């Protein structure tokens, strides 16, 4: 049976959601983050990088969210949650599937890093680290993040979903950046269409079922 190696509070929640949307049977092997929020070393027995998400299926071990989504759609989708080939919607689907991790998550990760650095610095160095972090956030990270959030807002003004007027796996992939932006990027300020997107995905029954199976999920907190 298909197995999801599920790290709590991580991107692997999207994989559970996709499987619930597709109605594919699966089992979960659970891993808990360490106190420093890193994945436990046991995940390295599944994949050398020891990161999540990872799935195993029919002798295959597949990592990376985009690759997992492509595999699951091709293997179990039967044409669902993906636009038809050679259409503008399919091109948009491919773009958002890769953009989510390739571009969108970079400023969000930097935002998390520079926010945490002063809190974790030694007491004597904390004022200096805070000054450097605030400067980086003000001049580099926050402007980039705003540019991305404004971009999402504009694209969601063109259609209800990221790849067009139909819900697809690209929306599942894009859920994590938008949830992270809501948690730590100020998405709620001036981005009503992006916030409405989050309301729509959170209302989906498959999303709720995935939460029940995956456990507590708080992005960016």
CSV table of C-alpha atoms in Angstrom, one decimal:
chain,number,residue,atom,x,y,z
A,1,UNK,CA,0.0,0.0,0.0
A,2,UNK,CA,1.1,3.6,-0.6
A,3,UNK,CA,2.8,5.0,2.5
A,4,UNK,CA,3.1,8.6,3.4
A,5,UNK,CA,6.1,9.3,5.7
A,6,UNK,CA,4.4,12.2,7.5
A,7,UNK,CA,6.3,14.7,9.6
A,8,UNK,CA,4.0,16.7,11.8
A,9,UNK,CA,3.3,20.3,10.9
A,10,UNK,CA,5.0,20.1,7.5
A,11,UNK,CA,4.5,20.1,3.8
A,12,UNK,CA,3.5,16.5,3.9
A,13,UNK,CA,0.1,17.6,5.0
A,14,UNK,CA,-0.5,18.6,1.3
A,15,UNK,CA,0.2,15.0,0.3
A,16,UNK,CA,-2.5,13.7,2.7
A,17,UNK,CA,-4.9,16.3,1.3
A,18,UNK,CA,-4.2,15.3,-2.3
A,19,UNK,CA,-4.8,11.6,-1.5
A,20,UNK,CA,-8.0,12.5,0.2
A,21,UNK,CA,-9.2,14.4,-2.8
A,22,UNK,CA,-8.3,11.5,-5.1
A,23,UNK,CA,-9.8,8.9,-2.7
A,24,UNK,CA,-6.6,6.8,-2.8
A,25,UNK,CA,-6.1,4.3,0.1
A,26,UNK,CA,-2.8,5.0,2.0
A,27,UNK,CA,-1.2,4.4,5.3
A,28,UNK,CA,0.7,7.0,7.4
A,29,UNK,CA,4.0,6.5,9.2
A,30,UNK,CA,4.4,9.4,11.6
A,31,UNK,CA,7.5,11.3,12.6
A,32,UNK,CA,7.7,14.1,15.2
A,33,UNK,CA,9.8,17.2,14.9
A,34,UNK,CA,12.6,17.6,17.4
A,35,UNK,CA,12.6,20.5,19.9
A,36,UNK,CA,14.7,22.5,17.4
A,37,UNK,CA,11.9,21.8,14.8
A,38,UNK,CA,14.2,19.7,12.6
A,39,UNK,CA,13.0,16.3,11.3
A,40,UNK,CA,14.1,13.2,13.3
A,41,UNK,CA,17.1,11.2,12.0
A,42,UNK,CA,14.8,8.2,11.4
A,43,UNK,CA,13.6,9.8,8.2
A,44,UNK,CA,17.1,9.3,6.7
A,45,UNK,CA,16.3,5.6,6.6
A,46,UNK,CA,13.6,6.4,4.1
A,47,UNK,CA,15.5,9.1,2.1
A,48,UNK,CA,19.1,10.2,2.5
A,49,UNK,CA,18.2,13.9,3.0
A,50,UNK,CA,15.9,13.0,5.9
A,51,UNK,CA,13.2,15.5,5.0
A,52,UNK,CA,9.4,15.3,4.5
A,53,UNK,CA,7.3,14.7,2.5
A,54,UNK,CA,8.4,11.3,1.3
A,55,UNK,CA,6.1,8.6,0.0
A,56,UNK,CA,6.9,4.9,-0.8
A,57,UNK,CA,4.7,3.1,-3.4
A,58,UNK,CA,5.3,0.0,-5.5
A,59,UNK,CA,9.0,-0.1,-4.7
A,60,UNK,CA,9.4,3.6,-5.4
A,61,UNK,CA,10.6,6.2,-2.9
A,62,UNK,CA,9.6,9.7,-4.0
A,63,UNK,CA,10.5,13.0,-2.3
A,64,UNK,CA,9.8,16.7,-3.1
A,65,UNK,CA,6.2,17.9,-3.0
A,66,UNK,CA,6.0,18.7,-6.7
A,67,UNK,CA,7.4,15.4,-7.8
A,68,UNK,CA,5.1,13.5,-5.4
A,69,UNK,CA,2.1,15.4,-6.8
A,70,UNK,CA,3.1,14.7,-10.4
A,71,UNK,CA,3.5,11.0,-9.5
A,72,UNK,CA,0.2,10.7,-7.7
A,73,UNK,CA,-1.7,12.5,-10.4
A,74,UNK,CA,-0.1,10.4,-13.1
A,75,UNK,CA,-0.6,7.1,-11.3
A,76,UNK,CA,-3.9,7.5,-9.5
A,77,UNK,CA,-5.5,10.6,-10.9
A,78,UNK,CA,-7.2,9.3,-14.1
A,79,UNK,CA,-7.3,12.8,-15.4
A,80,UNK,CA,-8.6,14.4,-12.2
A,81,UNK,CA,-7.1,17.5,-10.6
A,82,UNK,CA,-5.1,18.4,-13.7
A,83,UNK,CA,-6.1,20.4,-16.8
A,84,UNK,CA,-6.2,18.7,-20.2
A,85,UNK,CA,-2.9,18.7,-22.1
A,86,UNK,CA,-2.0,21.5,-24.5
A,87,UNK,CA,-4.3,24.0,-22.9
A,88,UNK,CA,-3.4,27.4,-21.3
A,89,UNK,CA,-4.7,26.0,-18.0
A,90,UNK,CA,-2.2,23.1,-18.2
A,91,UNK,CA,0.6,25.5,-18.7
A,92,UNK,CA,-0.5,27.5,-15.7
A,93,UNK,CA,-0.8,24.3,-13.7
A,94,UNK,CA,2.8,23.3,-14.4
A,95,UNK,CA,4.0,26.8,-13.6
A,96,UNK,CA,2.3,27.0,-10.2
A,97,UNK,CA,3.2,23.5,-9.3
A,98,UNK,CA,6.9,24.5,-9.5
A,99,UNK,CA,6.6,28.1,-8.5
A,100,UNK,CA,5.3,27.2,-5.1
A,101,UNK,CA,8.6,25.8,-3.9
A,102,UNK,CA,11.0,27.3,-6.4
A,103,UNK,CA,10.1,31.0,-5.8
A,104,UNK,CA,7.3,31.5,-3.3
A,105,UNK,CA,8.8,29.8,-0.3
A,106,UNK,CA,12.2,31.6,-0.5
A,107,UNK,CA,11.1,35.0,1.0
A,108,UNK,CA,8.9,33.1,3.5
A,109,UNK,CA,11.8,31.0,4.7
A,110,UNK,CA,14.0,34.1,5.0
A,111,UNK,CA,11.2,35.8,7.0
A,112,UNK,CA,11.1,32.9,9.4
A,113,UNK,CA,14.9,32.8,9.7
A,114,UNK,CA,15.4,36.5,10.4
A,115,UNK,CA,12.5,36.5,12.8
A,116,UNK,CA,13.9,33.6,14.8
A,117,UNK,CA,17.6,34.7,14.8
A,118,UNK,CA,17.3,37.4,17.5
A,119,UNK,CA,15.3,35.0,19.8
A,120,UNK,CA,17.9,32.3,19.5
A,121,UNK,CA,21.0,34.4,19.7
A,122,UNK,CA,23.1,34.5,22.9
A,123,UNK,CA,22.0,37.3,25.2
A,124,UNK,CA,25.1,39.5,24.7
A,125,UNK,CA,24.8,39.3,20.9
A,126,UNK,CA,21.0,39.7,20.7
A,127,UNK,CA,20.9,43.5,20.2
A,128,UNK,CA,23.3,43.2,17.2
A,129,UNK,CA,21.6,40.2,15.7
A,130,UNK,CA,18.2,41.9,16.1
A,131,UNK,CA,19.5,45.0,14.3
A,132,UNK,CA,21.0,43.0,11.4
A,133,UNK,CA,17.8,40.9,11.2
A,134,UNK,CA,15.5,43.9,11.2
A,135,UNK,CA,17.6,45.6,8.5
A,136,UNK,CA,17.4,42.4,6.3
A,137,UNK,CA,13.7,42.2,6.8
A,138,UNK,CA,13.0,45.8,6.1
A,139,UNK,CA,15.2,46.2,3.0
A,140,UNK,CA,15.2,42.7,1.4
A,141,UNK,CA,12.7,40.2,2.7
A,142,UNK,CA,9.5,42.1,3.4
A,143,UNK,CA,9.5,43.9,0.0
A,144,UNK,CA,10.1,40.6,-1.8
A,145,UNK,CA,7.3,38.9,0.1
A,146,UNK,CA,4.9,41.8,-0.6
A,147,UNK,CA,5.7,41.5,-4.3
A,148,UNK,CA,4.8,37.8,-4.3
A,149,UNK,CA,1.6,38.3,-2.3
A,150,UNK,CA,0.5,41.1,-4.6
A,151,UNK,CA,1.2,38.7,-7.5
A,152,UNK,CA,-1.0,36.0,-6.0
A,153,UNK,CA,-3.8,38.6,-5.5
A,154,UNK,CA,-3.6,39.7,-9.1
A,155,UNK,CA,-3.6,36.1,-10.5
A,156,UNK,CA,-6.5,35.1,-8.3
A,157,UNK,CA,-8.4,38.1,-9.8
A,158,UNK,CA,-8.2,36.4,-13.2
A,159,UNK,CA,-9.7,33.1,-12.1
A,160,UNK,CA,-11.1,31.4,-9.0
A,161,UNK,CA,-8.2,29.0,-8.8
A,162,UNK,CA,-4.5,29.3,-9.7
A,163,UNK,CA,-4.7,27.2,-12.9
A,164,UNK,CA,-8.1,28.4,-14.1
A,165,UNK,CA,-11.7,28.1,-13.1
A,166,UNK,CA,-11.3,24.5,-11.9
A,167,UNK,CA,-9.7,23.3,-8.7
A,168,UNK,CA,-6.5,21.4,-9.4
A,169,UNK,CA,-3.5,19.9,-7.6
A,170,UNK,CA,-1.7,23.2,-8.3
A,171,UNK,CA,-4.0,24.8,-5.7
A,172,UNK,CA,-3.0,22.1,-3.2
A,173,UNK,CA,0.7,22.9,-3.9
A,174,UNK,CA,0.1,26.6,-3.5
A,175,UNK,CA,-1.8,26.2,-0.2
A,176,UNK,CA,1.4,26.0,1.8
A,177,UNK,CA,2.9,29.4,0.7
A,178,UNK,CA,-0.4,31.2,1.2
A,179,UNK,CA,-0.9,29.6,4.6
A,180,UNK,CA,2.6,30.6,5.6
A,181,UNK,CA,2.1,34.1,4.3
A,182,UNK,CA,-1.1,34.3,6.4
A,183,UNK,CA,0.8,33.1,9.5
A,184,UNK,CA,3.9,35.3,9.3
A,185,UNK,CA,3.7,37.6,6.2
A,186,UNK,CA,0.6,39.8,6.7
A,187,UNK,CA,-1.4,38.3,3.8
A,188,UNK,CA,-4.6,39.5,5.4
A,189,UNK,CA,-3.6,43.1,4.8
A,190,UNK,CA,-4.8,44.1,1.4
A,191,UNK,CA,-5.2,40.7,-0.2
A,192,UNK,CA,-8.8,39.7,0.0
A,193,UNK,CA,-8.8,37.3,-3.0
A,194,UNK,CA,-5.9,35.4,-1.5
A,195,UNK,CA,-7.6,35.2,1.8
A,196,UNK,CA,-10.8,34.0,0.0
A,197,UNK,CA,-8.7,31.3,-1.6
A,198,UNK,CA,-7.7,30.1,1.8
A,199,UNK,CA,-11.3,30.1,3.0
A,200,UNK,CA,-12.3,28.0,0.0
A,201,UNK,CA,-9.6,25.3,0.4
A,202,UNK,CA,-10.1,25.1,4.2
A,203,UNK,CA,-13.8,24.5,3.6
A,204,UNK,CA,-13.1,21.4,1.3
A,205,UNK,CA,-14.1,18.1,3.0
A,206,UNK,CA,-10.9,16.4,1.8
A,207,UNK,CA,-8.9,19.1,3.5
A,208,UNK,CA,-10.7,18.5,6.8
A,209,UNK,CA,-10.2,14.7,6.4
A,210,UNK,CA,-6.5,15.2,5.8
A,211,UNK,CA,-6.3,17.3,9.0
A,212,UNK,CA,-8.0,14.6,11.0
A,213,UNK,CA,-5.5,12.1,9.8
A,214,UNK,CA,-2.4,14.3,9.8
A,215,UNK,CA,-2.8,15.9,13.2
A,216,UNK,CA,-2.3,19.5,14.4
A,217,UNK,CA,-1.1,21.8,11.6
A,218,UNK,CA,0.1,25.3,12.2
A,219,UNK,CA,2.2,26.7,9.5
A,220,UNK,CA,4.9,29.2,10.4
A,221,UNK,CA,4.1,29.3,14.2
